[in-house]
Structures are given as C-alpha cells and as structure tokens.
Amino acid sequence: MTSQHTQTSRYWLMKSEPGECSIDDALAFENSTVPWVGVRNYQARNFMRDAMQVGDGVLFYHSSCAEPGIVGIARVASTPYPDPTQFDPASHYHDPTSRPDQPRWLLVDVQVIRKTRNLSLPELRAHPALEDLTILKKGNRLSITPVEAVHWQLISKLLSIK
DNA sequence: GCCAACGTTGGC
DNA sequence: GCCAACGTTGGC
C-alpha cells in the first residue's frame, strides 16, 4: 500500500492587493492570464512548487483594501517557474540574495475565468460551514492557501456558479 | 494609523 | 537550537 501523507488540494485561494493587481488588471492581460509575481513566503512558494497542478481552481481574493473579499474565479495555468522580479533591481520584489542559477522564488500563471461579485469577509464569516476556511482564521497571513472541496462548492454556490 | 499575529534574522 | 528583536501582513 502506498503511503499518502498529505492530501493535495485541487482548490486554492490566492490573495492579491488590488493596488498591485486587481481582478480587472488580471482580466486586461492577454488570455486573462497573469504571472503571479511577488510571493516571498516559503510556505506559499512550496504550495506552488509542490502541490499546484495546471487546472486547479483558484479563488481570486482582494486583500489590503477597502472591501477585502473573493472577487473572481480563476485557474492555475502553468507549472511553476522562476519569478523574474527577484532578479530585477528596479522591482519592489527584488531579492539580491537569490542567484539566477538557483532561483529562490517561483510563480505560476493564473488565468481568470470570471469576475464575480465581491463575496466579502463579513459575508464569508456569516456561514458557519466556512468556519475552517483558512482565510477566516485569526492571524492568517499566508497569501496562498488550500481550499477544501466542500468550501469551494459552497463558495461557488454563493457566487451562483455551477 | 493601530496593532495582533506571524515569519525571518542573527547573536549566543 | 533557542529566542529576542525586528519586519511584514492585513483587517479594522
């Protein structure tokens, strides 16, 4: 019998600051597909590196803004590859300690499937069934978190998506 | 702007 | 390896 120590999520929530890249900004990219630059947290990087698969569902979340919430449905659109901004001295995300022959930071492409209404934090919190959604837990700061299938299904329902 | 929570750094 | 200090996140 094979040992499966971790059950890999097929659904994710990814935070973006609308001042950096809003859902509308993402939709303006070719094929509504954006390179998810700027992740500088090892746990979030490892999700992209080790667990994400092309086609996985993504909840596009606006953070650090007036109305934080889920604003769109997207999908993982590439395998992981080095985040070019880590080597760009002009970038806010520049990491002078990362070497091109051993890139520290990775990204995946994310394709927006559709913009939705803003499913706000208070509305999410109003559903007891979403109590364990990582984004709703106290002190959560991770910019990429796995989403359980049951949570994905309920959120899809709340957004009137089949 | 405040501040709780968390991650990272670095001296020891 | 411990842990205090510091930096960042992100809701409010």
Tab-separated table of N, CA and C in Angstrom, chain A:
chain	number	residue	atom	x	y	z
A	1	MET	N	0.847	-1.201	0.000
A	1	MET	CA	0.000	0.000	0.000
A	1	MET	C	0.876	1.243	0.000
A	2	THR	N	0.512	2.151	-0.847
A	2	THR	CA	1.296	3.392	-0.894
A	2	THR	C	0.884	4.306	0.248
A	3	SER	N	1.837	5.003	0.770
A	3	SER	CA	1.527	5.935	1.854
A	3	SER	C	1.300	7.333	1.278
A	4	GLN	N	0.153	7.830	1.604
A	4	GLN	CA	-0.156	9.190	1.150
A	4	GLN	C	-0.320	10.065	2.396
A	5	HIS	N	0.735	10.754	2.717
A	5	HIS	CA	0.745	11.504	3.976
A	5	HIS	C	-0.042	12.802	3.886
A	6	THR	N	-0.092	13.332	2.687
A	6	THR	CA	-0.818	14.589	2.554
A	6	THR	C	-1.812	14.468	1.416
A	7	GLN	N	-2.972	14.956	1.661
A	7	GLN	CA	-3.949	15.007	0.585
A	7	GLN	C	-3.810	16.362	-0.092
A	8	THR	N	-3.537	16.313	-1.357
A	8	THR	CA	-3.246	17.549	-2.062
A	8	THR	C	-4.524	18.229	-2.504
A	9	SER	N	-4.559	19.493	-2.241
A	9	SER	CA	-5.736	20.272	-2.605
A	9	SER	C	-5.792	20.524	-4.102
A	10	ARG	N	-6.993	20.533	-4.632
A	10	ARG	CA	-7.184	20.918	-6.030
A	10	ARG	C	-7.808	22.321	-6.122
A	11	TYR	N	-7.928	22.948	-4.964
A	11	TYR	CA	-8.519	24.292	-4.910
A	11	TYR	C	-7.670	25.176	-4.015
A	12	TRP	N	-7.580	26.429	-4.376
A	12	TRP	CA	-6.714	27.371	-3.683
A	12	TRP	C	-7.375	28.729	-3.551
A	13	LEU	N	-6.907	29.483	-2.579
A	13	LEU	CA	-7.260	30.898	-2.509
A	13	LEU	C	-5.962	31.677	-2.622
A	14	MET	N	-5.972	32.655	-3.514
A	14	MET	CA	-4.769	33.458	-3.735
A	14	MET	C	-5.095	34.931	-3.538
A	15	LYS	N	-4.308	35.568	-2.658
A	15	LYS	CA	-4.542	36.973	-2.338
A	15	LYS	C	-3.781	37.873	-3.294
A	16	SER	N	-4.433	38.948	-3.673
A	16	SER	CA	-3.759	39.982	-4.441
A	16	SER	C	-4.230	41.331	-3.945
A	17	GLU	N	-3.311	42.251	-3.812
A	17	GLU	CA	-3.721	43.607	-3.441
A	17	GLU	C	-4.184	44.309	-4.704
A	18	PRO	N	-5.420	44.794	-4.710
A	18	PRO	CA	-5.929	45.433	-5.933
A	18	PRO	C	-5.065	46.602	-6.393
A	19	GLY	N	-4.344	47.216	-5.471
A	19	GLY	CA	-3.418	48.281	-5.867
A	19	GLY	C	-2.232	47.762	-6.667
A	20	GLU	N	-1.962	46.455	-6.517
A	20	GLU	CA	-0.877	45.830	-7.271
A	20	GLU	C	-1.419	45.159	-8.521
A	21	CYS	N	-2.371	44.245	-8.302
A	21	CYS	CA	-3.011	43.564	-9.437
A	21	CYS	C	-4.422	43.184	-9.054
A	22	SER	N	-5.369	43.984	-9.507
A	22	SER	CA	-6.775	43.707	-9.217
A	22	SER	C	-7.309	42.665	-10.190
A	23	ILE	N	-8.528	42.208	-9.936
A	23	ILE	CA	-9.163	41.265	-10.870
A	23	ILE	C	-9.315	41.911	-12.257
A	24	ASP	N	-9.603	43.199	-12.273
A	24	ASP	CA	-9.716	43.886	-13.564
A	24	ASP	C	-8.367	43.980	-14.267
A	25	ASP	N	-7.329	44.242	-13.479
A	25	ASP	CA	-5.980	44.249	-14.055
A	25	ASP	C	-5.681	42.887	-14.683
A	26	ALA	N	-6.025	41.828	-13.954
A	26	ALA	CA	-5.738	40.473	-14.438
A	26	ALA	C	-6.488	40.190	-15.737
A	27	LEU	N	-7.749	40.662	-15.783
A	27	LEU	CA	-8.562	40.430	-16.984
A	27	LEU	C	-7.995	41.165	-18.197
A	28	ALA	N	-7.225	42.211	-17.941
A	28	ALA	CA	-6.667	43.002	-19.050
A	28	ALA	C	-5.430	42.333	-19.664
A	29	PHE	N	-4.884	41.352	-18.952
A	29	PHE	CA	-3.742	40.626	-19.519
A	29	PHE	C	-4.202	39.733	-20.668
A	30	GLU	N	-3.264	39.419	-21.559
A	30	GLU	CA	-3.564	38.508	-22.655
A	30	GLU	C	-4.061	37.176	-22.082
A	31	ASN	N	-5.161	36.703	-22.624
A	31	ASN	CA	-5.803	35.470	-22.158
A	31	ASN	C	-6.207	35.543	-20.686
A	32	SER	N	-6.342	36.769	-20.169
A	32	SER	CA	-6.690	36.963	-18.750
A	32	SER	C	-5.755	36.188	-17.834
A	33	THR	N	-4.505	36.093	-18.265
A	33	THR	CA	-3.538	35.252	-17.553
A	33	THR	C	-2.377	36.090	-17.039
A	34	VAL	N	-2.168	36.015	-15.728
A	34	VAL	CA	-1.107	36.817	-15.102
A	34	VAL	C	-0.064	35.930	-14.436
A	35	PRO	N	1.200	36.311	-14.575
A	35	PRO	CA	2.229	35.649	-13.777
A	35	PRO	C	2.112	36.130	-12.337
A	36	TRP	N	1.994	35.204	-11.412
A	36	TRP	CA	1.685	35.560	-10.010
A	36	TRP	C	2.971	35.974	-9.294
A	37	VAL	N	3.473	37.145	-9.669
A	37	VAL	CA	4.765	37.587	-9.137
A	37	VAL	C	4.660	38.032	-7.684
A	38	GLY	N	5.768	37.970	-6.995
A	38	GLY	CA	5.879	38.625	-5.704
A	38	GLY	C	5.702	37.759	-4.484
A	39	VAL	N	5.452	36.471	-4.657
A	39	VAL	CA	5.339	35.616	-3.468
A	39	VAL	C	6.728	35.467	-2.841
A	40	ARG	N	6.833	35.887	-1.584
A	40	ARG	CA	8.128	35.851	-0.885
A	40	ARG	C	7.969	35.191	0.474
A	41	ASN	N	7.235	34.131	0.460
A	41	ASN	CA	6.993	33.355	1.675
A	41	ASN	C	7.177	31.891	1.288
A	42	TYR	N	7.962	31.189	2.094
A	42	TYR	CA	8.351	29.841	1.694
A	42	TYR	C	7.175	28.876	1.631
A	43	GLN	N	6.258	29.016	2.562
A	43	GLN	CA	5.118	28.099	2.579
A	43	GLN	C	4.255	28.284	1.325
A	44	ALA	N	4.023	29.541	0.994
A	44	ALA	CA	3.233	29.827	-0.204
A	44	ALA	C	3.983	29.365	-1.456
A	45	ARG	N	5.278	29.612	-1.487
A	45	ARG	CA	6.088	29.150	-2.625
A	45	ARG	C	6.005	27.638	-2.772
A	46	ASN	N	6.079	26.951	-1.626
A	46	ASN	CA	6.069	25.490	-1.680
A	46	ASN	C	4.743	24.937	-2.195
A	47	PHE	N	3.662	25.623	-1.901
A	47	PHE	CA	2.382	25.211	-2.480
A	47	PHE	C	2.466	25.247	-4.000
A	48	MET	N	3.025	26.338	-4.523
A	48	MET	CA	3.128	26.460	-5.978
A	48	MET	C	4.090	25.427	-6.542
A	49	ARG	N	5.187	25.209	-5.833
A	49	ARG	CA	6.239	24.314	-6.325
A	49	ARG	C	5.838	22.847	-6.248
A	50	ASP	N	5.172	22.484	-5.143
A	50	ASP	CA	4.996	21.062	-4.832
A	50	ASP	C	3.577	20.533	-5.004
A	51	ALA	N	2.613	21.404	-4.927
A	51	ALA	CA	1.239	20.900	-4.823
A	51	ALA	C	0.327	21.335	-5.965
A	52	MET	N	0.535	22.525	-6.473
A	52	MET	CA	-0.385	23.013	-7.504
A	52	MET	C	-0.231	22.244	-8.799
A	53	GLN	N	-1.359	22.072	-9.473
A	53	GLN	CA	-1.358	21.472	-10.796
A	53	GLN	C	-2.132	22.367	-11.739
A	54	VAL	N	-1.726	22.331	-13.000
A	54	VAL	CA	-2.448	23.099	-14.004
A	54	VAL	C	-3.913	22.673	-13.990
A	55	GLY	N	-4.795	23.657	-13.941
A	55	GLY	CA	-6.227	23.379	-13.917
A	55	GLY	C	-6.845	23.475	-12.543
A	56	ASP	N	-6.030	23.521	-11.513
A	56	ASP	CA	-6.585	23.673	-10.164
A	56	ASP	C	-7.410	24.957	-10.072
A	57	GLY	N	-8.475	24.909	-9.281
A	57	GLY	CA	-9.338	26.072	-9.095
A	57	GLY	C	-8.715	27.094	-8.154
A	58	VAL	N	-8.928	28.360	-8.467
A	58	VAL	CA	-8.376	29.440	-7.653
A	58	VAL	C	-9.461	30.464	-7.326
A	59	LEU	N	-9.569	30.781	-6.052
A	59	LEU	CA	-10.400	31.905	-5.636
A	59	LEU	C	-9.513	33.145	-5.626
A	60	PHE	N	-9.871	34.119	-6.425
A	60	PHE	CA	-9.091	35.361	-6.545
A	60	PHE	C	-9.580	36.325	-5.472
A	61	TYR	N	-8.695	36.664	-4.552
A	61	TYR	CA	-9.077	37.415	-3.348
A	61	TYR	C	-8.377	38.767	-3.313
A	62	HIS	N	-9.143	39.805	-3.040
A	62	HIS	CA	-8.565	41.141	-2.859
A	62	HIS	C	-8.254	41.368	-1.380
A	63	SER	N	-6.987	41.682	-1.082
A	63	SER	CA	-6.591	41.942	0.299
A	63	SER	C	-6.030	43.354	0.436
A	64	SER	N	-5.924	43.781	1.688
A	64	SER	CA	-5.357	45.103	1.988
A	64	SER	C	-6.048	46.200	1.189
A	65	CYS	N	-7.360	46.225	1.296
A	65	CYS	CA	-8.121	47.202	0.544
A	65	CYS	C	-9.412	47.505	1.295
A	66	ALA	N	-10.199	48.392	0.747
A	66	ALA	CA	-11.403	48.838	1.436
A	66	ALA	C	-12.390	47.705	1.675
A	67	GLU	N	-12.570	46.852	0.669
A	67	GLU	CA	-13.511	45.743	0.799
A	67	GLU	C	-12.852	44.432	0.450
A	68	PRO	N	-12.140	43.846	1.409
A	68	PRO	CA	-11.499	42.556	1.157
A	68	PRO	C	-12.556	41.498	0.865
A	69	GLY	N	-12.250	40.608	-0.076
A	69	GLY	CA	-13.181	39.538	-0.391
A	69	GLY	C	-12.793	38.800	-1.656
A	70	ILE	N	-13.586	37.753	-1.948
A	70	ILE	CA	-13.377	36.960	-3.156
A	70	ILE	C	-14.059	37.682	-4.316
A	71	VAL	N	-13.297	37.937	-5.355
A	71	VAL	CA	-13.813	38.748	-6.462
A	71	VAL	C	-13.778	38.039	-7.804
A	72	GLY	N	-13.324	36.786	-7.813
A	72	GLY	CA	-13.287	36.091	-9.090
A	72	GLY	C	-12.876	34.648	-8.946
A	73	ILE	N	-13.128	33.918	-10.019
A	73	ILE	CA	-12.736	32.519	-10.108
A	73	ILE	C	-11.653	32.407	-11.174
A	74	ALA	N	-10.615	31.670	-10.832
A	74	ALA	CA	-9.501	31.535	-11.759
A	74	ALA	C	-9.006	30.100	-11.750
A	75	ARG	N	-7.957	29.855	-12.527
A	75	ARG	CA	-7.367	28.513	-12.550
A	75	ARG	C	-5.858	28.621	-12.635
A	76	VAL	N	-5.187	27.636	-12.112
A	76	VAL	CA	-3.739	27.553	-12.277
A	76	VAL	C	-3.474	27.255	-13.745
A	77	ALA	N	-2.635	28.090	-14.368
A	77	ALA	CA	-2.488	27.996	-15.815
A	77	ALA	C	-1.083	27.630	-16.274
A	78	SER	N	-0.200	27.340	-15.327
A	78	SER	CA	1.139	26.897	-15.721
A	78	SER	C	1.750	26.066	-14.602
A	79	THR	N	2.793	25.364	-14.947
A	79	THR	CA	3.635	24.758	-13.923
A	79	THR	C	4.515	25.865	-13.333
A	80	PRO	N	5.159	25.617	-12.193
A	80	PRO	CA	5.966	26.674	-11.580
A	80	PRO	C	7.228	26.997	-12.380
A	81	TYR	N	7.604	28.259	-12.346
A	81	TYR	CA	8.866	28.682	-12.977
A	81	TYR	C	9.388	29.898	-12.214
A	82	PRO	N	10.671	30.244	-12.385
A	82	PRO	CA	11.255	31.316	-11.572
A	82	PRO	C	10.545	32.664	-11.759
A	83	ASP	N	10.343	33.346	-10.663
A	83	ASP	CA	9.743	34.678	-10.671
A	83	ASP	C	10.801	35.677	-11.122
A	84	PRO	N	10.637	36.268	-12.305
A	84	PRO	CA	11.696	37.145	-12.836
A	84	PRO	C	11.935	38.395	-11.987
A	85	THR	N	10.938	38.797	-11.218
A	85	THR	CA	11.100	40.050	-10.465
A	85	THR	C	12.164	39.931	-9.377
A	86	GLN	N	12.497	38.721	-8.971
A	86	GLN	CA	13.526	38.572	-7.927
A	86	GLN	C	14.904	39.021	-8.421
A	87	PHE	N	15.098	39.031	-9.730
A	87	PHE	CA	16.398	39.421	-10.297
A	87	PHE	C	16.401	40.841	-10.834
A	88	ASP	N	15.297	41.541	-10.660
A	88	ASP	CA	15.168	42.890	-11.213
A	88	ASP	C	15.397	43.933	-10.120
A	89	PRO	N	16.547	44.611	-10.173
A	89	PRO	CA	16.879	45.584	-9.120
A	89	PRO	C	15.843	46.697	-9.001
A	90	ALA	N	15.115	46.946	-10.072
A	90	ALA	CA	14.126	48.021	-10.041
A	90	ALA	C	12.800	47.556	-9.447
A	91	SER	N	12.674	46.265	-9.234
A	91	SER	CA	11.399	45.747	-8.755
A	91	SER	C	11.286	45.816	-7.239
A	92	HIS	N	10.094	46.059	-6.821
A	92	HIS	CA	9.750	46.011	-5.400
A	92	HIS	C	10.044	44.631	-4.819
A	93	TYR	N	10.028	43.633	-5.683
A	93	TYR	CA	10.198	42.248	-5.243
A	93	TYR	C	11.624	41.738	-5.422
A	94	HIS	N	12.527	42.655	-5.754
A	94	HIS	CA	13.922	42.267	-5.965
A	94	HIS	C	14.489	41.555	-4.734
A	95	ASP	N	15.173	40.431	-4.973
A	95	ASP	CA	15.850	39.724	-3.891
A	95	ASP	C	17.321	39.542	-4.271
A	96	PRO	N	18.164	40.440	-3.772
A	96	PRO	CA	19.579	40.411	-4.179
A	96	PRO	C	20.306	39.150	-3.723
A	97	THR	N	19.700	38.385	-2.828
A	97	THR	CA	20.374	37.174	-2.356
A	97	THR	C	19.991	35.939	-3.171
A	98	SER	N	19.091	36.097	-4.109
A	98	SER	CA	18.713	34.980	-4.960
A	98	SER	C	19.589	34.963	-6.205
A	99	ARG	N	20.145	33.803	-6.517
A	99	ARG	CA	21.059	33.691	-7.652
A	99	ARG	C	20.342	33.075	-8.850
A	100	PRO	N	20.603	33.651	-10.030
A	100	PRO	CA	19.926	33.162	-11.248
A	100	PRO	C	20.117	31.665	-11.490
A	101	ASP	N	21.263	31.111	-11.071
A	101	ASP	CA	21.459	29.680	-11.301
A	101	ASP	C	20.767	28.839	-10.228
A	102	GLN	N	20.253	29.515	-9.204
A	102	GLN	CA	19.489	28.821	-8.157
A	102	GLN	C	18.375	29.723	-7.669
A	103	PRO	N	17.367	29.924	-8.507
A	103	PRO	CA	16.294	30.872	-8.170
A	103	PRO	C	15.566	30.443	-6.893
A	104	ARG	N	15.393	31.389	-6.015
A	104	ARG	CA	14.727	31.070	-4.751
A	104	ARG	C	13.208	31.117	-4.877
A	105	TRP	N	12.725	32.047	-5.701
A	105	TRP	CA	11.275	32.305	-5.745
A	105	TRP	C	10.665	31.873	-7.058
A	106	LEU	N	9.536	31.231	-6.943
A	106	LEU	CA	8.837	30.702	-8.105
A	106	LEU	C	7.469	31.349	-8.228
A	107	LEU	N	6.855	31.128	-9.355
A	107	LEU	CA	5.475	31.574	-9.543
A	107	LEU	C	4.759	30.606	-10.460
A	108	VAL	N	3.458	30.734	-10.511
A	108	VAL	CA	2.673	30.074	-11.553
A	108	VAL	C	1.867	31.154	-12.259
A	109	ASP	N	1.426	30.840	-13.462
A	109	ASP	CA	0.480	31.717	-14.142
A	109	ASP	C	-0.918	31.413	-13.632
A	110	VAL	N	-1.722	32.468	-13.523
A	110	VAL	CA	-3.104	32.317	-13.071
A	110	VAL	C	-4.023	32.942	-14.117
A	111	GLN	N	-4.978	32.143	-14.574
A	111	GLN	CA	-5.918	32.622	-15.586
A	111	GLN	C	-7.282	32.872	-14.957
A	112	VAL	N	-7.747	34.095	-15.079
A	112	VAL	CA	-9.069	34.421	-14.557
A	112	VAL	C	-10.127	33.823	-15.473
A	113	ILE	N	-11.048	33.110	-14.873
A	113	ILE	CA	-12.138	32.504	-15.642
A	113	ILE	C	-13.334	33.448	-15.663
A	114	ARG	N	-13.634	34.001	-14.522
A	114	ARG	CA	-14.670	35.015	-14.491
A	114	ARG	C	-14.569	35.897	-13.253
A	115	LYS	N	-14.905	37.148	-13.479
A	115	LYS	CA	-15.054	38.070	-12.369
A	115	LYS	C	-16.406	37.793	-11.735
A	116	THR	N	-16.460	37.897	-10.408
A	116	THR	CA	-17.725	37.682	-9.703
A	116	THR	C	-18.049	38.931	-8.897
A	117	ARG	N	-19.170	38.884	-8.213
A	117	ARG	CA	-19.414	39.941	-7.237
A	117	ARG	C	-18.378	39.794	-6.132
A	118	ASN	N	-18.253	40.806	-5.301
A	118	ASN	CA	-17.338	40.722	-4.168
A	118	ASN	C	-18.018	39.979	-3.023
A	119	LEU	N	-17.543	38.767	-2.795
A	119	LEU	CA	-18.022	37.977	-1.648
A	119	LEU	C	-17.146	38.379	-0.467
A	120	SER	N	-17.684	39.255	0.346
A	120	SER	CA	-16.884	39.951	1.354
A	120	SER	C	-16.549	39.081	2.560
A	121	LEU	N	-15.585	39.514	3.314
A	121	LEU	CA	-15.213	38.808	4.542
A	121	LEU	C	-16.390	38.648	5.500
A	122	PRO	N	-17.142	39.727	5.775
A	122	PRO	CA	-18.278	39.555	6.683
A	122	PRO	C	-19.275	38.515	6.184
A	123	GLU	N	-19.512	38.491	4.868
A	123	GLU	CA	-20.453	37.504	4.345
A	123	GLU	C	-19.890	36.087	4.477
A	124	LEU	N	-18.600	35.948	4.211
A	124	LEU	CA	-17.969	34.634	4.382
A	124	LEU	C	-18.075	34.179	5.836
A	125	ARG	N	-17.832	35.107	6.740
A	125	ARG	CA	-17.866	34.778	8.168
A	125	ARG	C	-19.276	34.417	8.641
A	126	ALA	N	-20.265	34.850	7.912
A	126	ALA	CA	-21.643	34.597	8.312
A	126	ALA	C	-22.038	33.142	8.112
A	127	HIS	N	-21.205	32.383	7.387
A	127	HIS	CA	-21.538	30.984	7.121
A	127	HIS	C	-20.726	30.061	8.030
A	128	PRO	N	-21.415	29.425	8.973
A	128	PRO	CA	-20.725	28.506	9.896
A	128	PRO	C	-19.974	27.404	9.153
A	129	ALA	N	-20.478	27.003	7.988
A	129	ALA	CA	-19.830	25.926	7.230
A	129	ALA	C	-18.458	26.341	6.716
A	130	LEU	N	-18.201	27.637	6.742
A	130	LEU	CA	-16.902	28.128	6.258
A	130	LEU	C	-15.953	28.462	7.409
A	131	GLU	N	-16.341	28.052	8.582
A	131	GLU	CA	-15.566	28.394	9.789
A	131	GLU	C	-14.091	28.030	9.655
A	132	ASP	N	-13.833	26.886	9.001
A	132	ASP	CA	-12.454	26.401	8.911
A	132	ASP	C	-11.714	26.896	7.672
A	133	LEU	N	-12.344	27.749	6.898
A	133	LEU	CA	-11.646	28.338	5.755
A	133	LEU	C	-10.438	29.123	6.288
A	134	THR	N	-9.276	28.807	5.762
A	134	THR	CA	-8.031	29.366	6.329
A	134	THR	C	-8.056	30.887	6.390
A	135	ILE	N	-8.589	31.479	5.364
A	135	ILE	CA	-8.582	32.943	5.285
A	135	ILE	C	-9.366	33.590	6.436
A	136	LEU	N	-10.282	32.810	7.016
A	136	LEU	CA	-11.117	33.364	8.089
A	136	LEU	C	-10.512	33.145	9.470
A	137	LYS	N	-9.419	32.431	9.512
A	137	LYS	CA	-8.825	32.139	10.814
A	137	LYS	C	-7.954	33.292	11.297
A	138	LYS	N	-7.990	33.452	12.594
A	138	LYS	CA	-7.277	34.561	13.221
A	138	LYS	C	-5.783	34.491	12.917
A	139	GLY	N	-5.242	35.608	12.538
A	139	GLY	CA	-3.810	35.697	12.338
A	139	GLY	C	-3.315	35.150	11.017
A	140	ASN	N	-4.249	34.684	10.181
A	140	ASN	CA	-3.832	34.142	8.898
A	140	ASN	C	-3.209	35.232	8.025
A	141	ARG	N	-1.991	34.930	7.514
A	141	ARG	CA	-1.318	35.900	6.654
A	141	ARG	C	-0.840	35.278	5.358
A	142	LEU	N	-1.001	33.997	5.238
A	142	LEU	CA	-0.499	33.321	4.049
A	142	LEU	C	-1.217	33.828	2.804
A	143	SER	N	-0.442	34.122	1.761
A	143	SER	CA	-1.059	34.683	0.562
A	143	SER	C	-1.634	33.613	-0.355
A	144	ILE	N	-1.222	32.365	-0.137
A	144	ILE	CA	-1.793	31.250	-0.897
A	144	ILE	C	-2.180	30.170	0.089
A	145	THR	N	-3.446	29.769	0.060
A	145	THR	CA	-3.890	28.729	0.990
A	145	THR	C	-4.748	27.711	0.253
A	146	PRO	N	-4.635	26.433	0.649
A	146	PRO	CA	-5.510	25.423	0.069
A	146	PRO	C	-6.949	25.625	0.521
A	147	VAL	N	-7.873	25.252	-0.335
A	147	VAL	CA	-9.300	25.363	-0.024
A	147	VAL	C	-9.920	23.978	-0.132
A	148	GLU	N	-10.630	23.571	0.884
A	148	GLU	CA	-11.289	22.266	0.850
A	148	GLU	C	-12.400	22.248	-0.194
A	149	ALA	N	-12.613	21.050	-0.750
A	149	ALA	CA	-13.615	20.911	-1.814
A	149	ALA	C	-14.996	21.362	-1.345
A	150	VAL	N	-15.350	21.030	-0.123
A	150	VAL	CA	-16.684	21.425	0.357
A	150	VAL	C	-16.795	22.945	0.464
A	151	HIS	N	-15.701	23.582	0.834
A	151	HIS	CA	-15.709	25.045	0.907
A	151	HIS	C	-15.799	25.665	-0.482
A	152	TRP	N	-15.055	25.082	-1.403
A	152	TRP	CA	-15.105	25.551	-2.794
A	152	TRP	C	-16.537	25.462	-3.323
A	153	GLN	N	-17.176	24.343	-3.027
A	153	GLN	CA	-18.528	24.134	-3.553
A	153	GLN	C	-19.516	25.135	-2.963
A	154	LEU	N	-19.399	25.377	-1.675
A	154	LEU	CA	-20.305	26.337	-1.054
A	154	LEU	C	-20.062	27.751	-1.584
A	155	ILE	N	-18.798	28.097	-1.716
A	155	ILE	CA	-18.473	29.436	-2.221
A	155	ILE	C	-18.956	29.598	-3.660
A	156	SER	N	-18.773	28.546	-4.453
A	156	SER	CA	-19.282	28.597	-5.826
A	156	SER	C	-20.781	28.846	-5.844
A	157	LYS	N	-21.463	28.174	-4.915
A	157	LYS	CA	-22.909	28.330	-4.817
A	157	LYS	C	-23.261	29.774	-4.440
A	158	LEU	N	-22.535	30.313	-3.481
A	158	LEU	CA	-22.783	31.688	-3.051
A	158	LEU	C	-22.542	32.680	-4.181
A	159	LEU	N	-21.649	32.291	-5.092
A	159	LEU	CA	-21.343	33.168	-6.225
A	159	LEU	C	-22.218	32.832	-7.428
A	160	SER	N	-23.153	31.888	-7.234
A	160	SER	CA	-24.056	31.458	-8.306
A	160	SER	C	-23.317	30.901	-9.502
A	161	ILE	N	-22.323	30.080	-9.181
A	161	ILE	CA	-21.571	29.422	-10.237
A	161	ILE	C	-21.763	27.929	-10.088
A	162	LYS	N	-22.000	27.272	-11.230
A	162	LYS	CA	-22.185	25.828	-11.166
A	162	LYS	C	-20.848	25.132	-11.028
